[in-house]
Amino acid sequence: MNASSQSTIEYLNFIRFQLNRYIPITCLILGSIGHILNILVFTRPLIRKNPCSIYFVSGSIANFISLYVGIITPFLGTYNLDPTETSNILCKIRFYLRYSTITLSTWFILLACIDRLFSTSNNINIRLWSSIYLTKRIIILAIIICLICPYTQVFYCYTISQRASCTYTNQTCKLLNDIILLICNSGLPPILMILINILTIRNVKSSNHIVGGDYCFRRRRRRDVQLIRLLFIQ
């Protein structure tokens, strides 16, 4: 290898190192601002009375944790300060929290979709399922299920390798994690969201054909439509 090629490789490695140092912290700052604004918006007195807003706040908190767990340690690694590269238990906890919070944020959006479906129903008995009382208990149940069921294998599958990096122990573990992520996060939830949102839109269109109705009903419908739009943005 000649001197020119060696110089080019060193230059590219330098660029990669700088990108790994500054892009994550930029994403961390922008992501933090976005999630904080989300929490502030959905905890406003008029909005927080709606069950859907509680799911949005819970999702933002889960994303906030996931953001810091996923970015802080690689950023510290550029300064050789990543604790997950020296502590086996921190290595396991990092991936456990990372996977769990990513999945929880997806589940909360899915639950918000289900809540909008219930809320827009013309059947009053179905609308009763959209309540703050049930929402808080469903959130607690979702957290318990997510922390116990899908990703406990991380404590076996991840460890510090001989190259001093926190990674999976074998290809079987990698495949298992990929399958669980696909089912719990990337595959099944989006499909359910699409189907549920189609039914929700049908409910909204159906309610628009109802003639008359009291003021409170029409006002609630307008608020439902606004939250559905926010849900699509999420």
PDB file of C-alpha atoms in Angstrom:
ATOM      1  CA  MET A   1       0.000   0.000   0.000  1.00  0.00           C
ATOM      2  CA  ASN A   2       1.522   3.344  -1.053  1.00  0.00           C
ATOM      3  CA  ALA A   3       1.651   6.505   1.034  1.00  0.00           C
ATOM      4  CA  SER A   4      -1.227   8.145  -0.868  1.00  0.00           C
ATOM      5  CA  SER A   5      -3.610   5.250  -0.188  1.00  0.00           C
ATOM      6  CA  GLN A   6      -2.604   5.142   3.465  1.00  0.00           C
ATOM      7  CA  SER A   7      -3.219   8.882   3.772  1.00  0.00           C
ATOM      8  CA  THR A   8      -6.673   8.533   2.188  1.00  0.00           C
ATOM      9  CA  ILE A   9      -7.639   5.724   4.562  1.00  0.00           C
ATOM     10  CA  GLU A  10      -6.503   7.738   7.564  1.00  0.00           C
ATOM     11  CA  TYR A  11      -8.456  10.758   6.332  1.00  0.00           C
ATOM     12  CA  LEU A  12     -11.630   8.703   5.846  1.00  0.00           C
ATOM     13  CA  ASN A  13     -11.229   7.166   9.291  1.00  0.00           C
ATOM     14  CA  PHE A  14     -10.848  10.658  10.731  1.00  0.00           C
ATOM     15  CA  ILE A  15     -14.060  11.805   9.024  1.00  0.00           C
ATOM     16  CA  ARG A  16     -15.921   8.728  10.263  1.00  0.00           C
ATOM     17  CA  PHE A  17     -14.666   9.350  13.785  1.00  0.00           C
ATOM     18  CA  GLN A  18     -15.786  12.991  13.714  1.00  0.00           C
ATOM     19  CA  LEU A  19     -19.202  12.054  12.336  1.00  0.00           C
ATOM     20  CA  ASN A  20     -19.631   9.456  15.084  1.00  0.00           C
ATOM     21  CA  ARG A  21     -18.721  12.124  17.616  1.00  0.00           C
ATOM     22  CA  TYR A  22     -20.900  15.044  16.514  1.00  0.00           C
ATOM     23  CA  ILE A  23     -23.918  13.586  14.678  1.00  0.00           C
ATOM     24  CA  PRO A  24     -25.170  11.567  17.699  1.00  0.00           C
ATOM     25  CA  ILE A  25     -24.992  14.558  20.046  1.00  0.00           C
ATOM     26  CA  THR A  26     -26.860  16.669  17.473  1.00  0.00           C
ATOM     27  CA  CYS A  27     -29.559  13.994  17.227  1.00  0.00           C
ATOM     28  CA  LEU A  28     -29.657  13.825  21.026  1.00  0.00           C
ATOM     29  CA  ILE A  29     -30.238  17.569  21.378  1.00  0.00           C
ATOM     30  CA  LEU A  30     -32.874  17.769  18.631  1.00  0.00           C
ATOM     31  CA  GLY A  31     -34.596  14.592  19.827  1.00  0.00           C
ATOM     32  CA  SER A  32     -34.680  15.846  23.415  1.00  0.00           C
ATOM     33  CA  ILE A  33     -36.259  19.130  22.332  1.00  0.00           C
ATOM     34  CA  GLY A  34     -38.869  17.288  20.263  1.00  0.00           C
ATOM     35  CA  HIS A  35     -39.863  14.884  23.036  1.00  0.00           C
ATOM     36  CA  ILE A  36     -39.967  17.644  25.672  1.00  0.00           C
ATOM     37  CA  LEU A  37     -42.232  19.731  23.432  1.00  0.00           C
ATOM     38  CA  ASN A  38     -44.444  16.674  22.890  1.00  0.00           C
ATOM     39  CA  ILE A  39     -44.770  16.167  26.635  1.00  0.00           C
ATOM     40  CA  LEU A  40     -45.525  19.863  27.226  1.00  0.00           C
ATOM     41  CA  VAL A  41     -48.197  19.923  24.504  1.00  0.00           C
ATOM     42  CA  PHE A  42     -49.986  16.757  25.578  1.00  0.00           C
ATOM     43  CA  THR A  43     -49.963  17.647  29.288  1.00  0.00           C
ATOM     44  CA  ARG A  44     -51.829  20.910  28.720  1.00  0.00           C
ATOM     45  CA  PRO A  45     -55.011  21.010  30.862  1.00  0.00           C
ATOM     46  CA  LEU A  46     -57.479  20.757  27.964  1.00  0.00           C
ATOM     47  CA  ILE A  47     -55.617  17.958  26.169  1.00  0.00           C
ATOM     48  CA  ARG A  48     -54.479  15.759  29.040  1.00  0.00           C
ATOM     49  CA  LYS A  49     -58.105  14.929  29.868  1.00  0.00           C
ATOM     50  CA  ASN A  50     -58.204  12.807  26.723  1.00  0.00           C
ATOM     51  CA  PRO A  51     -56.965   9.185  27.088  1.00  0.00           C
ATOM     52  CA  CYS A  52     -55.115   9.406  23.767  1.00  0.00           C
ATOM     53  CA  SER A  53     -52.888  12.204  25.104  1.00  0.00           C
ATOM     54  CA  ILE A  54     -51.755   9.939  27.957  1.00  0.00           C
ATOM     55  CA  TYR A  55     -50.529   7.392  25.413  1.00  0.00           C
ATOM     56  CA  PHE A  56     -48.688  10.162  23.544  1.00  0.00           C
ATOM     57  CA  VAL A  57     -46.961  11.331  26.729  1.00  0.00           C
ATOM     58  CA  SER A  58     -46.034   7.756  27.670  1.00  0.00           C
ATOM     59  CA  GLY A  59     -44.650   7.167  24.168  1.00  0.00           C
ATOM     60  CA  SER A  60     -42.579  10.359  24.341  1.00  0.00           C
ATOM     61  CA  ILE A  61     -41.119   9.319  27.701  1.00  0.00           C
ATOM     62  CA  ALA A  62     -40.247   5.861  26.322  1.00  0.00           C
ATOM     63  CA  ASN A  63     -38.650   7.452  23.243  1.00  0.00           C
ATOM     64  CA  PHE A  64     -36.761   9.877  25.484  1.00  0.00           C
ATOM     65  CA  ILE A  65     -35.227   6.999  27.462  1.00  0.00           C
ATOM     66  CA  SER A  66     -34.484   5.046  24.277  1.00  0.00           C
ATOM     67  CA  LEU A  67     -32.797   8.083  22.745  1.00  0.00           C
ATOM     68  CA  TYR A  68     -30.396   8.540  25.654  1.00  0.00           C
ATOM     69  CA  VAL A  69     -29.684   4.837  26.126  1.00  0.00           C
ATOM     70  CA  GLY A  70     -29.020   4.408  22.403  1.00  0.00           C
ATOM     71  CA  ILE A  71     -26.891   7.508  21.808  1.00  0.00           C
ATOM     72  CA  ILE A  72     -25.072   8.430  25.011  1.00  0.00           C
ATOM     73  CA  THR A  73     -22.922   5.292  25.274  1.00  0.00           C
ATOM     74  CA  PRO A  74     -21.699   5.307  21.621  1.00  0.00           C
ATOM     75  CA  PHE A  75     -20.956   9.019  22.005  1.00  0.00           C
ATOM     76  CA  LEU A  76     -18.915   8.356  25.148  1.00  0.00           C
ATOM     77  CA  GLY A  77     -17.169   5.591  23.211  1.00  0.00           C
ATOM     78  CA  THR A  78     -15.566   8.195  20.924  1.00  0.00           C
ATOM     79  CA  TYR A  79     -13.756   9.432  24.039  1.00  0.00           C
ATOM     80  CA  ASN A  80     -13.052   5.878  25.265  1.00  0.00           C
ATOM     81  CA  LEU A  81     -15.466   6.447  28.145  1.00  0.00           C
ATOM     82  CA  ASP A  82     -18.243   3.995  27.223  1.00  0.00           C
ATOM     83  CA  PRO A  83     -19.053   2.074  30.451  1.00  0.00           C
ATOM     84  CA  THR A  84     -20.836  -0.685  28.487  1.00  0.00           C
ATOM     85  CA  GLU A  85     -17.473  -1.695  27.027  1.00  0.00           C
ATOM     86  CA  THR A  86     -16.015  -2.403  30.453  1.00  0.00           C
ATOM     87  CA  SER A  87     -19.007  -3.540  32.518  1.00  0.00           C
ATOM     88  CA  ASN A  88     -20.798  -6.694  31.435  1.00  0.00           C
ATOM     89  CA  ILE A  89     -23.963  -5.893  33.399  1.00  0.00           C
ATOM     90  CA  LEU A  90     -24.171  -2.371  31.932  1.00  0.00           C
ATOM     91  CA  CYS A  91     -23.737  -3.895  28.484  1.00  0.00           C
ATOM     92  CA  LYS A  92     -26.767  -6.122  29.065  1.00  0.00           C
ATOM     93  CA  ILE A  93     -28.861  -3.378  30.687  1.00  0.00           C
ATOM     94  CA  ARG A  94     -28.174  -0.997  27.799  1.00  0.00           C
ATOM     95  CA  PHE A  95     -29.595  -3.323  25.146  1.00  0.00           C
ATOM     96  CA  TYR A  96     -32.427  -4.463  27.416  1.00  0.00           C
ATOM     97  CA  LEU A  97     -33.568  -0.874  27.992  1.00  0.00           C
ATOM     98  CA  ARG A  98     -32.962   0.060  24.370  1.00  0.00           C
ATOM     99  CA  TYR A  99     -35.117  -2.730  22.959  1.00  0.00           C
ATOM    100  CA  SER A 100     -37.804  -2.443  25.649  1.00  0.00           C
ATOM    101  CA  THR A 101     -38.294   1.317  25.320  1.00  0.00           C
ATOM    102  CA  ILE A 102     -38.335   1.217  21.507  1.00  0.00           C
ATOM    103  CA  THR A 103     -41.031  -1.456  21.640  1.00  0.00           C
ATOM    104  CA  LEU A 104     -42.990   0.358  24.347  1.00  0.00           C
ATOM    105  CA  SER A 105     -43.094   3.568  22.306  1.00  0.00           C
ATOM    106  CA  THR A 106     -44.504   1.583  19.366  1.00  0.00           C
ATOM    107  CA  TRP A 107     -47.047  -0.155  21.576  1.00  0.00           C
ATOM    108  CA  PHE A 108     -48.224   3.171  23.005  1.00  0.00           C
ATOM    109  CA  ILE A 109     -48.879   4.531  19.514  1.00  0.00           C
ATOM    110  CA  LEU A 110     -50.772   1.324  18.711  1.00  0.00           C
ATOM    111  CA  LEU A 111     -52.805   1.689  21.907  1.00  0.00           C
ATOM    112  CA  ALA A 112     -53.526   5.317  20.993  1.00  0.00           C
ATOM    113  CA  CYS A 113     -54.853   4.077  17.637  1.00  0.00           C
ATOM    114  CA  ILE A 114     -57.099   1.583  19.435  1.00  0.00           C
ATOM    115  CA  ASP A 115     -58.308   4.326  21.781  1.00  0.00           C
ATOM    116  CA  ARG A 116     -59.247   6.536  18.795  1.00  0.00           C
ATOM    117  CA  LEU A 117     -61.118   3.614  17.278  1.00  0.00           C
ATOM    118  CA  PHE A 118     -63.156   3.209  20.466  1.00  0.00           C
ATOM    119  CA  SER A 119     -63.649   6.945  20.873  1.00  0.00           C
ATOM    120  CA  THR A 120     -65.010   7.465  17.356  1.00  0.00           C
ATOM    121  CA  SER A 121     -67.461   4.573  17.532  1.00  0.00           C
ATOM    122  CA  ASN A 122     -71.171   5.381  17.247  1.00  0.00           C
ATOM    123  CA  ASN A 123     -71.827   2.682  19.851  1.00  0.00           C
ATOM    124  CA  ILE A 124     -71.835   4.273  23.296  1.00  0.00           C
ATOM    125  CA  ASN A 125     -70.824   0.994  24.982  1.00  0.00           C
ATOM    126  CA  ILE A 126     -67.670   0.841  22.840  1.00  0.00           C
ATOM    127  CA  ARG A 127     -66.906   4.520  23.505  1.00  0.00           C
ATOM    128  CA  LEU A 128     -66.853   3.751  27.229  1.00  0.00           C
ATOM    129  CA  TRP A 129     -63.661   1.745  26.618  1.00  0.00           C
ATOM    130  CA  SER A 130     -61.943   5.052  25.869  1.00  0.00           C
ATOM    131  CA  SER A 131     -61.407   6.328  29.412  1.00  0.00           C
ATOM    132  CA  ILE A 132     -58.541   7.672  31.479  1.00  0.00           C
ATOM    133  CA  TYR A 133     -59.249   5.044  34.149  1.00  0.00           C
ATOM    134  CA  LEU A 134     -58.647   2.175  31.706  1.00  0.00           C
ATOM    135  CA  THR A 135     -55.811   3.957  29.905  1.00  0.00           C
ATOM    136  CA  LYS A 136     -53.650   4.263  33.018  1.00  0.00           C
ATOM    137  CA  ARG A 137     -54.099   0.594  33.843  1.00  0.00           C
ATOM    138  CA  ILE A 138     -53.426  -0.508  30.268  1.00  0.00           C
ATOM    139  CA  ILE A 139     -50.194   1.519  30.260  1.00  0.00           C
ATOM    140  CA  ILE A 140     -49.032  -0.149  33.482  1.00  0.00           C
ATOM    141  CA  LEU A 141     -49.902  -3.581  32.059  1.00  0.00           C
ATOM    142  CA  ALA A 142     -48.069  -2.831  28.783  1.00  0.00           C
ATOM    143  CA  ILE A 143     -44.940  -1.785  30.693  1.00  0.00           C
ATOM    144  CA  ILE A 144     -44.993  -4.935  32.828  1.00  0.00           C
ATOM    145  CA  ILE A 145     -45.483  -7.213  29.801  1.00  0.00           C
ATOM    146  CA  CYS A 146     -42.761  -5.491  27.783  1.00  0.00           C
ATOM    147  CA  LEU A 147     -40.230  -5.590  30.614  1.00  0.00           C
ATOM    148  CA  ILE A 148     -40.901  -9.236  31.456  1.00  0.00           C
ATOM    149  CA  CYS A 149     -41.649 -11.043  28.207  1.00  0.00           C
ATOM    150  CA  PRO A 150     -39.891 -10.083  24.958  1.00  0.00           C
ATOM    151  CA  TYR A 151     -36.312  -9.136  25.793  1.00  0.00           C
ATOM    152  CA  THR A 152     -35.149 -10.981  28.911  1.00  0.00           C
ATOM    153  CA  GLN A 153     -32.955 -13.145  26.639  1.00  0.00           C
ATOM    154  CA  VAL A 154     -30.736 -10.056  26.233  1.00  0.00           C
ATOM    155  CA  PHE A 155     -29.164 -10.856  29.599  1.00  0.00           C
ATOM    156  CA  TYR A 156     -27.857 -14.074  28.079  1.00  0.00           C
ATOM    157  CA  CYS A 157     -27.332 -12.981  24.494  1.00  0.00           C
ATOM    158  CA  TYR A 158     -25.231  -9.841  25.020  1.00  0.00           C
ATOM    159  CA  THR A 159     -21.786  -9.587  26.533  1.00  0.00           C
ATOM    160  CA  ILE A 160     -18.453  -7.828  26.106  1.00  0.00           C
ATOM    161  CA  SER A 161     -16.497  -9.424  23.281  1.00  0.00           C
ATOM    162  CA  GLN A 162     -12.744  -9.962  23.023  1.00  0.00           C
ATOM    163  CA  ARG A 163     -12.580  -6.721  21.021  1.00  0.00           C
ATOM    164  CA  ALA A 164     -13.953  -4.845  24.056  1.00  0.00           C
ATOM    165  CA  SER A 165     -17.315  -4.116  22.466  1.00  0.00           C
ATOM    166  CA  CYS A 166     -20.806  -4.839  23.761  1.00  0.00           C
ATOM    167  CA  THR A 167     -22.377  -7.257  21.294  1.00  0.00           C
ATOM    168  CA  TYR A 168     -24.367 -10.486  20.932  1.00  0.00           C
ATOM    169  CA  THR A 169     -22.676 -13.742  21.911  1.00  0.00           C
ATOM    170  CA  ASN A 170     -23.563 -15.782  18.806  1.00  0.00           C
ATOM    171  CA  GLN A 171     -25.542 -15.737  15.558  1.00  0.00           C
ATOM    172  CA  THR A 172     -28.465 -17.616  17.123  1.00  0.00           C
ATOM    173  CA  CYS A 173     -28.921 -14.801  19.629  1.00  0.00           C
ATOM    174  CA  LYS A 174     -28.729 -12.225  16.862  1.00  0.00           C
ATOM    175  CA  LEU A 175     -31.380 -14.064  14.856  1.00  0.00           C
ATOM    176  CA  LEU A 176     -33.619 -14.423  17.921  1.00  0.00           C
ATOM    177  CA  ASN A 177     -33.372 -10.711  18.726  1.00  0.00           C
ATOM    178  CA  ASP A 178     -34.093  -9.762  15.111  1.00  0.00           C
ATOM    179  CA  ILE A 179     -37.189 -11.989  15.022  1.00  0.00           C
ATOM    180  CA  ILE A 180     -38.527 -10.594  18.312  1.00  0.00           C
ATOM    181  CA  LEU A 181     -37.922  -7.007  17.163  1.00  0.00           C
ATOM    182  CA  LEU A 182     -39.653  -7.753  13.874  1.00  0.00           C
ATOM    183  CA  ILE A 183     -42.725  -9.216  15.568  1.00  0.00           C
ATOM    184  CA  CYS A 184     -43.018  -6.826  18.512  1.00  0.00           C
ATOM    185  CA  ASN A 185     -41.850  -3.592  16.926  1.00  0.00           C
ATOM    186  CA  SER A 186     -41.398  -3.467  13.156  1.00  0.00           C
ATOM    187  CA  GLY A 187     -43.853  -6.014  11.786  1.00  0.00           C
ATOM    188  CA  LEU A 188     -47.090  -6.669  13.634  1.00  0.00           C
ATOM    189  CA  PRO A 189     -47.736  -3.215  15.219  1.00  0.00           C
ATOM    190  CA  PRO A 190     -47.577  -1.219  11.933  1.00  0.00           C
ATOM    191  CA  ILE A 191     -49.967  -3.677  10.255  1.00  0.00           C
ATOM    192  CA  LEU A 192     -52.402  -3.385  13.159  1.00  0.00           C
ATOM    193  CA  MET A 193     -52.082   0.418  13.099  1.00  0.00           C
ATOM    194  CA  ILE A 194     -53.020   0.544   9.417  1.00  0.00           C
ATOM    195  CA  LEU A 195     -56.053  -1.705   9.900  1.00  0.00           C
ATOM    196  CA  ILE A 196     -57.225   0.144  13.014  1.00  0.00           C
ATOM    197  CA  ASN A 197     -56.791   3.568  11.394  1.00  0.00           C
ATOM    198  CA  ILE A 198     -58.849   2.440   8.393  1.00  0.00           C
ATOM    199  CA  LEU A 199     -61.655   1.453  10.784  1.00  0.00           C
ATOM    200  CA  THR A 200     -61.263   4.753  12.659  1.00  0.00           C
ATOM    201  CA  ILE A 201     -61.583   6.775   9.448  1.00  0.00           C
ATOM    202  CA  ARG A 202     -64.691   4.761   8.619  1.00  0.00           C
ATOM    203  CA  ASN A 203     -66.131   5.628  12.043  1.00  0.00           C
ATOM    204  CA  VAL A 204     -65.431   9.330  11.515  1.00  0.00           C
ATOM    205  CA  LYS A 205     -67.045   9.320   8.079  1.00  0.00           C
ATOM    206  CA  SER A 206     -70.023   7.444   9.479  1.00  0.00           C
ATOM    207  CA  SER A 207     -70.479   9.991  12.265  1.00  0.00           C
ATOM    208  CA  ASN A 208     -70.393  12.830   9.722  1.00  0.00           C
ATOM    209  CA  HIS A 209     -73.565  11.427   8.182  1.00  0.00           C
ATOM    210  CA  ILE A 210     -75.413  11.729  11.465  1.00  0.00           C
ATOM    211  CA  VAL A 211     -77.720  14.702  11.225  1.00  0.00           C
ATOM    212  CA  GLY A 212     -77.965  17.086  14.163  1.00  0.00           C
ATOM    213  CA  GLY A 213     -76.588  15.896  17.472  1.00  0.00           C
ATOM    214  CA  ASP A 214     -75.908  17.983  20.568  1.00  0.00           C
ATOM    215  CA  TYR A 215     -73.138  20.533  20.896  1.00  0.00           C
ATOM    216  CA  CYS A 216     -70.992  18.408  23.209  1.00  0.00           C
ATOM    217  CA  PHE A 217     -71.075  15.498  20.774  1.00  0.00           C
ATOM    218  CA  ARG A 218     -69.994  17.686  17.846  1.00  0.00           C
ATOM    219  CA  ARG A 219     -67.270  19.283  19.937  1.00  0.00           C
ATOM    220  CA  ARG A 220     -65.930  15.902  21.004  1.00  0.00           C
ATOM    221  CA  ARG A 221     -65.935  14.748  17.384  1.00  0.00           C
ATOM    222  CA  ARG A 222     -63.858  17.767  16.341  1.00  0.00           C
ATOM    223  CA  ARG A 223     -61.381  17.036  19.130  1.00  0.00           C
ATOM    224  CA  ASP A 224     -61.233  13.392  18.060  1.00  0.00           C
ATOM    225  CA  VAL A 225     -60.416  14.393  14.482  1.00  0.00           C
ATOM    226  CA  GLN A 226     -57.632  16.703  15.707  1.00  0.00           C
ATOM    227  CA  LEU A 227     -56.108  13.931  17.808  1.00  0.00           C
ATOM    228  CA  ILE A 228     -56.357  11.490  14.906  1.00  0.00           C
ATOM    229  CA  ARG A 229     -54.349  13.924  12.775  1.00  0.00           C
ATOM    230  CA  LEU A 230     -51.731  14.166  15.514  1.00  0.00           C
ATOM    231  CA  LEU A 231     -51.722  10.377  15.704  1.00  0.00           C
ATOM    232  CA  PHE A 232     -50.894  10.110  11.994  1.00  0.00           C
ATOM    233  CA  ILE A 233     -48.008  12.567  12.518  1.00  0.00           C
ATOM    234  CA  GLN A 234     -46.697  10.454  15.399  1.00  0.00           C
TER     235      GLN A 234
END
